[in-house]
Amino acid sequence: MRQIVKWIRIIALTIACVDCLIMGVKLIDNDFNVLIEAHIVFACLLIQLFCTVYQLLGNKCPYCGRWREMNGAYCPHCGRKIPSSSK
Ligand SMILES: [Zn+2]
């Protein structure tokens, strides 16, 4: 699941970058009809935000349930080893 979220983030970021380029080229060409591009960028940024929130919320210790800032092998709160499947 984490791999999927990671790939969604990468794809969304790529689309946002390409779209920003298209928008930039259009604006340079004095074409101000960039509403669709602006919406795509906005949607991609929303996806990024949701994925970031999901990753932060999903980064919890399975034993004490506290949020871990680092993705280390051990929980900084209870000191127990985190199973690799939760990474
Ligand atoms: Zn813990």
PDB file of N, CA and C and ligand atoms in Angstrom:
ATOM      1  N   MET A   1       0.832  -1.210   0.000  1.00  0.00           N
ATOM      2  CA  MET A   1       0.000   0.000   0.000  1.00  0.00           C
ATOM      3  C   MET A   1       0.866   1.259   0.000  1.00  0.00           C
ATOM      4  N   ARG A   2       1.929   1.243   0.791  1.00  0.00           N
ATOM      5  CA  ARG A   2       2.801   2.420   0.867  1.00  0.00           C
ATOM      6  C   ARG A   2       3.478   2.679  -0.469  1.00  0.00           C
ATOM      7  N   GLN A   3       3.828   1.592  -1.150  1.00  0.00           N
ATOM      8  CA  GLN A   3       4.457   1.721  -2.467  1.00  0.00           C
ATOM      9  C   GLN A   3       3.494   2.394  -3.436  1.00  0.00           C
ATOM     10  N   ILE A   4       2.209   2.004  -3.385  1.00  0.00           N
ATOM     11  CA  ILE A   4       1.193   2.583  -4.269  1.00  0.00           C
ATOM     12  C   ILE A   4       1.098   4.083  -4.014  1.00  0.00           C
ATOM     13  N   VAL A   5       1.012   4.463  -2.731  1.00  0.00           N
ATOM     14  CA  VAL A   5       0.902   5.883  -2.373  1.00  0.00           C
ATOM     15  C   VAL A   5       2.124   6.645  -2.877  1.00  0.00           C
ATOM     16  N   LYS A   6       3.295   6.020  -2.726  1.00  0.00           N
ATOM     17  CA  LYS A   6       4.540   6.645  -3.184  1.00  0.00           C
ATOM     18  C   LYS A   6       4.491   6.906  -4.697  1.00  0.00           C
ATOM     19  N   TRP A   7       4.000   5.899  -5.447  1.00  0.00           N
ATOM     20  CA  TRP A   7       3.932   6.040  -6.902  1.00  0.00           C
ATOM     21  C   TRP A   7       2.882   7.062  -7.315  1.00  0.00           C
ATOM     22  N   ILE A   8       1.758   7.089  -6.599  1.00  0.00           N
ATOM     23  CA  ILE A   8       0.723   8.098  -6.901  1.00  0.00           C
ATOM     24  C   ILE A   8       1.320   9.492  -6.721  1.00  0.00           C
ATOM     25  N   ARG A   9       2.112   9.670  -5.647  1.00  0.00           N
ATOM     26  CA  ARG A   9       2.739  10.968  -5.395  1.00  0.00           C
ATOM     27  C   ARG A   9       3.677  11.347  -6.527  1.00  0.00           C
ATOM     28  N   ILE A  10       4.499  10.384  -6.975  1.00  0.00           N
ATOM     29  CA  ILE A  10       5.469  10.656  -8.045  1.00  0.00           C
ATOM     30  C   ILE A  10       4.736  11.024  -9.332  1.00  0.00           C
ATOM     31  N   ILE A  11       3.685  10.243  -9.657  1.00  0.00           N
ATOM     32  CA  ILE A  11       2.918  10.503 -10.892  1.00  0.00           C
ATOM     33  C   ILE A  11       2.242  11.877 -10.814  1.00  0.00           C
ATOM     34  N   ALA A  12       1.620  12.170  -9.673  1.00  0.00           N
ATOM     35  CA  ALA A  12       0.931  13.454  -9.510  1.00  0.00           C
ATOM     36  C   ALA A  12       1.915  14.613  -9.636  1.00  0.00           C
ATOM     37  N   LEU A  13       3.106  14.437  -9.075  1.00  0.00           N
ATOM     38  CA  LEU A  13       4.131  15.487  -9.139  1.00  0.00           C
ATOM     39  C   LEU A  13       4.603  15.690 -10.576  1.00  0.00           C
ATOM     40  N   THR A  14       4.780  14.580 -11.297  1.00  0.00           N
ATOM     41  CA  THR A  14       5.205  14.652 -12.702  1.00  0.00           C
ATOM     42  C   THR A  14       4.161  15.383 -13.533  1.00  0.00           C
ATOM     43  N   ILE A  15       2.880  15.008 -13.355  1.00  0.00           N
ATOM     44  CA  ILE A  15       1.793  15.655 -14.106  1.00  0.00           C
ATOM     45  C   ILE A  15       1.771  17.155 -13.780  1.00  0.00           C
ATOM     46  N   ALA A  16       1.925  17.497 -12.494  1.00  0.00           N
ATOM     47  CA  ALA A  16       1.901  18.906 -12.085  1.00  0.00           C
ATOM     48  C   ALA A  16       3.037  19.679 -12.747  1.00  0.00           C
ATOM     49  N   CYS A  17       4.235  19.076 -12.804  1.00  0.00           N
ATOM     50  CA  CYS A  17       5.396  19.735 -13.415  1.00  0.00           C
ATOM     51  C   CYS A  17       5.169  19.955 -14.904  1.00  0.00           C
ATOM     52  N   VAL A  18       4.710  18.902 -15.612  1.00  0.00           N
ATOM     53  CA  VAL A  18       4.463  18.998 -17.055  1.00  0.00           C
ATOM     54  C   VAL A  18       3.390  20.058 -17.317  1.00  0.00           C
ATOM     55  N   ASP A  19       2.346  20.041 -16.476  1.00  0.00           N
ATOM     56  CA  ASP A  19       1.256  20.980 -16.639  1.00  0.00           C
ATOM     57  C   ASP A  19       1.705  22.420 -16.411  1.00  0.00           C
ATOM     58  N   CYS A  20       2.597  22.629 -15.435  1.00  0.00           N
ATOM     59  CA  CYS A  20       3.138  23.962 -15.175  1.00  0.00           C
ATOM     60  C   CYS A  20       3.914  24.450 -16.398  1.00  0.00           C
ATOM     61  N   LEU A  21       4.651  23.547 -17.035  1.00  0.00           N
ATOM     62  CA  LEU A  21       5.407  23.891 -18.245  1.00  0.00           C
ATOM     63  C   LEU A  21       4.456  24.316 -19.362  1.00  0.00           C
ATOM     64  N   ILE A  22       3.392  23.518 -19.574  1.00  0.00           N
ATOM     65  CA  ILE A  22       2.399  23.832 -20.609  1.00  0.00           C
ATOM     66  C   ILE A  22       1.777  25.203 -20.324  1.00  0.00           C
ATOM     67  N   MET A  23       1.438  25.419 -19.044  1.00  0.00           N
ATOM     68  CA  MET A  23       0.824  26.686 -18.637  1.00  0.00           C
ATOM     69  C   MET A  23       1.791  27.847 -18.899  1.00  0.00           C
ATOM     70  N   GLY A  24       3.056  27.632 -18.572  1.00  0.00           N
ATOM     71  CA  GLY A  24       4.081  28.660 -18.790  1.00  0.00           C
ATOM     72  C   GLY A  24       4.221  29.009 -20.261  1.00  0.00           C
ATOM     73  N   VAL A  25       4.283  27.976 -21.102  1.00  0.00           N
ATOM     74  CA  VAL A  25       4.413  28.187 -22.557  1.00  0.00           C
ATOM     75  C   VAL A  25       3.201  28.953 -23.083  1.00  0.00           C
ATOM     76  N   LYS A  26       2.011  28.572 -22.612  1.00  0.00           N
ATOM     77  CA  LYS A  26       0.774  29.239 -23.046  1.00  0.00           C
ATOM     78  C   LYS A  26       0.783  30.716 -22.646  1.00  0.00           C
ATOM     79  N   LEU A  27       1.230  30.986 -21.426  1.00  0.00           N
ATOM     80  CA  LEU A  27       1.246  32.375 -20.942  1.00  0.00           C
ATOM     81  C   LEU A  27       2.257  33.201 -21.727  1.00  0.00           C
ATOM     82  N   ILE A  28       3.417  32.582 -22.050  1.00  0.00           N
ATOM     83  CA  ILE A  28       4.428  33.286 -22.845  1.00  0.00           C
ATOM     84  C   ILE A  28       3.853  33.619 -24.222  1.00  0.00           C
ATOM     85  N   ASP A  29       3.030  32.700 -24.756  1.00  0.00           N
ATOM     86  CA  ASP A  29       2.395  32.907 -26.062  1.00  0.00           C
ATOM     87  C   ASP A  29       1.184  33.834 -25.985  1.00  0.00           C
ATOM     88  N   ASN A  30       1.006  34.491 -24.851  1.00  0.00           N
ATOM     89  CA  ASN A  30      -0.128  35.397 -24.631  1.00  0.00           C
ATOM     90  C   ASN A  30      -1.473  34.691 -24.744  1.00  0.00           C
ATOM     91  N   ASP A  31      -1.469  33.392 -24.425  1.00  0.00           N
ATOM     92  CA  ASP A  31      -2.707  32.626 -24.415  1.00  0.00           C
ATOM     93  C   ASP A  31      -3.115  32.453 -22.951  1.00  0.00           C
ATOM     94  N   PHE A  32      -4.100  33.206 -22.532  1.00  0.00           N
ATOM     95  CA  PHE A  32      -4.481  33.183 -21.119  1.00  0.00           C
ATOM     96  C   PHE A  32      -5.610  32.200 -20.825  1.00  0.00           C
ATOM     97  N   ASN A  33      -5.869  31.306 -21.768  1.00  0.00           N
ATOM     98  CA  ASN A  33      -6.910  30.298 -21.578  1.00  0.00           C
ATOM     99  C   ASN A  33      -6.299  29.069 -20.884  1.00  0.00           C
ATOM    100  N   VAL A  34      -5.853  29.240 -19.640  1.00  0.00           N
ATOM    101  CA  VAL A  34      -5.141  28.172 -18.920  1.00  0.00           C
ATOM    102  C   VAL A  34      -5.954  27.648 -17.741  1.00  0.00           C
ATOM    103  N   LEU A  35      -7.265  27.823 -17.798  1.00  0.00           N
ATOM    104  CA  LEU A  35      -8.120  27.409 -16.675  1.00  0.00           C
ATOM    105  C   LEU A  35      -8.053  25.902 -16.449  1.00  0.00           C
ATOM    106  N   ILE A  36      -8.074  25.117 -17.558  1.00  0.00           N
ATOM    107  CA  ILE A  36      -8.027  23.653 -17.442  1.00  0.00           C
ATOM    108  C   ILE A  36      -6.699  23.226 -16.817  1.00  0.00           C
ATOM    109  N   GLU A  37      -5.601  23.812 -17.304  1.00  0.00           N
ATOM    110  CA  GLU A  37      -4.272  23.487 -16.772  1.00  0.00           C
ATOM    111  C   GLU A  37      -4.181  23.828 -15.289  1.00  0.00           C
ATOM    112  N   ALA A  38      -4.742  24.986 -14.940  1.00  0.00           N
ATOM    113  CA  ALA A  38      -4.719  25.417 -13.543  1.00  0.00           C
ATOM    114  C   ALA A  38      -5.476  24.436 -12.659  1.00  0.00           C
ATOM    115  N   HIS A  39      -6.595  23.912 -13.180  1.00  0.00           N
ATOM    116  CA  HIS A  39      -7.377  22.944 -12.411  1.00  0.00           C
ATOM    117  C   HIS A  39      -6.624  21.630 -12.242  1.00  0.00           C
ATOM    118  N   ILE A  40      -5.915  21.212 -13.312  1.00  0.00           N
ATOM    119  CA  ILE A  40      -5.145  19.965 -13.231  1.00  0.00           C
ATOM    120  C   ILE A  40      -4.044  20.100 -12.178  1.00  0.00           C
ATOM    121  N   VAL A  41      -3.335  21.239 -12.206  1.00  0.00           N
ATOM    122  CA  VAL A  41      -2.274  21.478 -11.220  1.00  0.00           C
ATOM    123  C   VAL A  41      -2.868  21.452  -9.810  1.00  0.00           C
ATOM    124  N   PHE A  42      -4.014  22.092  -9.647  1.00  0.00           N
ATOM    125  CA  PHE A  42      -4.672  22.149  -8.341  1.00  0.00           C
ATOM    126  C   PHE A  42      -5.044  20.739  -7.865  1.00  0.00           C
ATOM    127  N   ALA A  43      -5.597  19.927  -8.769  1.00  0.00           N
ATOM    128  CA  ALA A  43      -5.983  18.556  -8.434  1.00  0.00           C
ATOM    129  C   ALA A  43      -4.760  17.736  -8.028  1.00  0.00           C
ATOM    130  N   CYS A  44      -3.659  17.904  -8.787  1.00  0.00           N
ATOM    131  CA  CYS A  44      -2.430  17.167  -8.483  1.00  0.00           C
ATOM    132  C   CYS A  44      -1.873  17.562  -7.117  1.00  0.00           C
ATOM    133  N   LEU A  45      -1.951  18.863  -6.814  1.00  0.00           N
ATOM    134  CA  LEU A  45      -1.463  19.319  -5.513  1.00  0.00           C
ATOM    135  C   LEU A  45      -2.339  18.764  -4.391  1.00  0.00           C
ATOM    136  N   LEU A  46      -3.645  18.660  -4.642  1.00  0.00           N
ATOM    137  CA  LEU A  46      -4.563  18.069  -3.650  1.00  0.00           C
ATOM    138  C   LEU A  46      -4.209  16.611  -3.403  1.00  0.00           C
ATOM    139  N   ILE A  47      -3.937  15.870  -4.496  1.00  0.00           N
ATOM    140  CA  ILE A  47      -3.549  14.458  -4.380  1.00  0.00           C
ATOM    141  C   ILE A  47      -2.277  14.354  -3.542  1.00  0.00           C
ATOM    142  N   GLN A  48      -1.316  15.239  -3.824  1.00  0.00           N
ATOM    143  CA  GLN A  48      -0.061  15.275  -3.062  1.00  0.00           C
ATOM    144  C   GLN A  48      -0.344  15.464  -1.579  1.00  0.00           C
ATOM    145  N   LEU A  49      -1.233  16.398  -1.285  1.00  0.00           N
ATOM    146  CA  LEU A  49      -1.550  16.723   0.107  1.00  0.00           C
ATOM    147  C   LEU A  49      -2.173  15.514   0.809  1.00  0.00           C
ATOM    148  N   PHE A  50      -3.139  14.861   0.128  1.00  0.00           N
ATOM    149  CA  PHE A  50      -3.801  13.696   0.717  1.00  0.00           C
ATOM    150  C   PHE A  50      -2.803  12.570   0.966  1.00  0.00           C
ATOM    151  N   CYS A  51      -1.910  12.346  -0.007  1.00  0.00           N
ATOM    152  CA  CYS A  51      -0.925  11.278   0.132  1.00  0.00           C
ATOM    153  C   CYS A  51       0.031  11.568   1.281  1.00  0.00           C
ATOM    154  N   THR A  52       0.420  12.852   1.430  1.00  0.00           N
ATOM    155  CA  THR A  52       1.314  13.234   2.521  1.00  0.00           C
ATOM    156  C   THR A  52       0.639  12.989   3.866  1.00  0.00           C
ATOM    157  N   VAL A  53      -0.636  13.384   3.974  1.00  0.00           N
ATOM    158  CA  VAL A  53      -1.393  13.186   5.216  1.00  0.00           C
ATOM    159  C   VAL A  53      -1.514  11.690   5.507  1.00  0.00           C
ATOM    160  N   TYR A  54      -1.799  10.900   4.463  1.00  0.00           N
ATOM    161  CA  TYR A  54      -1.936   9.445   4.637  1.00  0.00           C
ATOM    162  C   TYR A  54      -0.631   8.849   5.155  1.00  0.00           C
ATOM    163  N   GLN A  55       0.486   9.286   4.554  1.00  0.00           N
ATOM    164  CA  GLN A  55       1.783   8.740   4.956  1.00  0.00           C
ATOM    165  C   GLN A  55       2.114   9.122   6.393  1.00  0.00           C
ATOM    166  N   LEU A  56       1.756  10.357   6.780  1.00  0.00           N
ATOM    167  CA  LEU A  56       2.040  10.803   8.148  1.00  0.00           C
ATOM    168  C   LEU A  56       1.178  10.031   9.144  1.00  0.00           C
ATOM    169  N   LEU A  57      -0.109   9.853   8.813  1.00  0.00           N
ATOM    170  CA  LEU A  57      -1.023   9.150   9.717  1.00  0.00           C
ATOM    171  C   LEU A  57      -0.688   7.664   9.779  1.00  0.00           C
ATOM    172  N   GLY A  58      -0.213   7.117   8.657  1.00  0.00           N
ATOM    173  CA  GLY A  58       0.102   5.699   8.601  1.00  0.00           C
ATOM    174  C   GLY A  58       1.404   5.355   9.287  1.00  0.00           C
ATOM    175  N   ASN A  59       2.164   6.372   9.667  1.00  0.00           N
ATOM    176  CA  ASN A  59       3.477   6.156  10.266  1.00  0.00           C
ATOM    177  C   ASN A  59       3.366   6.019  11.779  1.00  0.00           C
ATOM    178  N   LYS A  60       2.533   5.059  12.201  1.00  0.00           N
ATOM    179  CA  LYS A  60       2.317   4.875  13.639  1.00  0.00           C
ATOM    180  C   LYS A  60       2.947   3.577  14.112  1.00  0.00           C
ATOM    181  N   CYS A  61       3.293   3.556  15.378  1.00  0.00           N
ATOM    182  CA  CYS A  61       3.830   2.347  15.983  1.00  0.00           C
ATOM    183  C   CYS A  61       2.691   1.350  16.197  1.00  0.00           C
ATOM    184  N   PRO A  62       2.852   0.087  15.765  1.00  0.00           N
ATOM    185  CA  PRO A  62       1.770  -0.895  15.941  1.00  0.00           C
ATOM    186  C   PRO A  62       1.599  -1.340  17.389  1.00  0.00           C
ATOM    187  N   TYR A  63       2.560  -1.019  18.270  1.00  0.00           N
ATOM    188  CA  TYR A  63       2.492  -1.469  19.664  1.00  0.00           C
ATOM    189  C   TYR A  63       1.894  -0.404  20.567  1.00  0.00           C
ATOM    190  N   CYS A  64       2.457   0.817  20.518  1.00  0.00           N
ATOM    191  CA  CYS A  64       1.955   1.859  21.409  1.00  0.00           C
ATOM    192  C   CYS A  64       1.027   2.827  20.683  1.00  0.00           C
ATOM    193  N   GLY A  65       0.975   2.754  19.344  1.00  0.00           N
ATOM    194  CA  GLY A  65       0.038   3.577  18.585  1.00  0.00           C
ATOM    195  C   GLY A  65       0.438   5.026  18.455  1.00  0.00           C
ATOM    196  N   ARG A  66       1.654   5.354  18.894  1.00  0.00           N
ATOM    197  CA  ARG A  66       2.094   6.752  18.803  1.00  0.00           C
ATOM    198  C   ARG A  66       2.753   7.013  17.459  1.00  0.00           C
ATOM    199  N   TRP A  67       2.669   8.266  17.050  1.00  0.00           N
ATOM    200  CA  TRP A  67       3.171   8.653  15.741  1.00  0.00           C
ATOM    201  C   TRP A  67       4.694   8.711  15.750  1.00  0.00           C
ATOM    202  N   ARG A  68       5.306   8.107  14.736  1.00  0.00           N
ATOM    203  CA  ARG A  68       6.764   8.103  14.624  1.00  0.00           C
ATOM    204  C   ARG A  68       7.193   9.111  13.573  1.00  0.00           C
ATOM    205  N   GLU A  69       8.080  10.029  13.930  1.00  0.00           N
ATOM    206  CA  GLU A  69       8.567  11.025  12.977  1.00  0.00           C
ATOM    207  C   GLU A  69       9.549  10.395  12.004  1.00  0.00           C
ATOM    208  N   MET A  70      10.333   9.459  12.502  1.00  0.00           N
ATOM    209  CA  MET A  70      11.346   8.817  11.674  1.00  0.00           C
ATOM    210  C   MET A  70      10.885   7.405  11.304  1.00  0.00           C
ATOM    211  N   ASN A  71      11.346   6.958  10.169  1.00  0.00           N
ATOM    212  CA  ASN A  71      10.972   5.621   9.698  1.00  0.00           C
ATOM    213  C   ASN A  71      12.010   4.596  10.139  1.00  0.00           C
ATOM    214  N   GLY A  72      12.430   4.671  11.385  1.00  0.00           N
ATOM    215  CA  GLY A  72      13.466   3.790  11.883  1.00  0.00           C
ATOM    216  C   GLY A  72      12.965   2.390  12.161  1.00  0.00           C
ATOM    217  N   ALA A  73      13.890   1.497  12.488  1.00  0.00           N
ATOM    218  CA  ALA A  73      13.530   0.100  12.746  1.00  0.00           C
ATOM    219  C   ALA A  73      12.906  -0.059  14.135  1.00  0.00           C
ATOM    220  N   TYR A  74      13.142   0.921  15.028  1.00  0.00           N
ATOM    221  CA  TYR A  74      12.605   0.835  16.376  1.00  0.00           C
ATOM    222  C   TYR A  74      11.746   2.054  16.689  1.00  0.00           C
ATOM    223  N   CYS A  75      10.705   1.828  17.494  1.00  0.00           N
ATOM    224  CA  CYS A  75       9.832   2.929  17.896  1.00  0.00           C
ATOM    225  C   CYS A  75      10.564   3.803  18.914  1.00  0.00           C
ATOM    226  N   PRO A  76      10.591   5.137  18.716  1.00  0.00           N
ATOM    227  CA  PRO A  76      11.283   6.017  19.660  1.00  0.00           C
ATOM    228  C   PRO A  76      10.541   6.170  20.986  1.00  0.00           C
ATOM    229  N   HIS A  77       9.264   5.741  21.048  1.00  0.00           N
ATOM    230  CA  HIS A  77       8.464   5.921  22.252  1.00  0.00           C
ATOM    231  C   HIS A  77       8.521   4.699  23.161  1.00  0.00           C
ATOM    232  N   CYS A  78       8.311   3.505  22.586  1.00  0.00           N
ATOM    233  CA  CYS A  78       8.302   2.301  23.415  1.00  0.00           C
ATOM    234  C   CYS A  78       9.544   1.434  23.178  1.00  0.00           C
ATOM    235  N   GLY A  79      10.319   1.752  22.136  1.00  0.00           N
ATOM    236  CA  GLY A  79      11.576   1.055  21.899  1.00  0.00           C
ATOM    237  C   GLY A  79      11.446  -0.316  21.287  1.00  0.00           C
ATOM    238  N   ARG A  80      10.241  -0.672  20.846  1.00  0.00           N
ATOM    239  CA  ARG A  80      10.059  -1.996  20.257  1.00  0.00           C
ATOM    240  C   ARG A  80      10.367  -1.959  18.766  1.00  0.00           C
ATOM    241  N   LYS A  81      10.729  -3.142  18.273  1.00  0.00           N
ATOM    242  CA  LYS A  81      11.103  -3.242  16.858  1.00  0.00           C
ATOM    243  C   LYS A  81       9.854  -3.171  15.985  1.00  0.00           C
ATOM    244  N   ILE A  82       9.925  -2.341  14.944  1.00  0.00           N
ATOM    245  CA  ILE A  82       8.789  -2.192  14.041  1.00  0.00           C
ATOM    246  C   ILE A  82       8.896  -3.274  12.963  1.00  0.00           C
ATOM    247  N   PRO A  83       7.835  -4.050  12.750  1.00  0.00           N
ATOM    248  CA  PRO A  83       7.887  -5.048  11.677  1.00  0.00           C
ATOM    249  C   PRO A  83       8.032  -4.378  10.314  1.00  0.00           C
ATOM    250  N   SER A  84       8.806  -4.993   9.445  1.00  0.00           N
ATOM    251  CA  SER A  84       9.140  -4.368   8.164  1.00  0.00           C
ATOM    252  C   SER A  84       7.909  -4.190   7.276  1.00  0.00           C
ATOM    253  N   SER A  85       6.834  -4.948   7.526  1.00  0.00           N
ATOM    254  CA  SER A  85       5.644  -4.848   6.685  1.00  0.00           C
ATOM    255  C   SER A  85       4.932  -3.516   6.880  1.00  0.00           C
ATOM    256  N   SER A  86       5.144  -2.847   8.026  1.00  0.00           N
ATOM    257  CA  SER A  86       4.455  -1.584   8.290  1.00  0.00           C
ATOM    258  C   SER A  86       5.199  -0.399   7.697  1.00  0.00           C
ATOM    259  N   LYS A  87       6.350  -0.637   7.082  1.00  0.00           N
ATOM    260  CA  LYS A  87       7.128   0.467   6.527  1.00  0.00           C
ATOM    261  C   LYS A  87       6.543   0.947   5.218  1.00  0.00           C
TER     262      LYS A  87
HETATM  263 ZN    ZN B   1       5.838   2.310  20.082  1.00  0.00          ZN
END
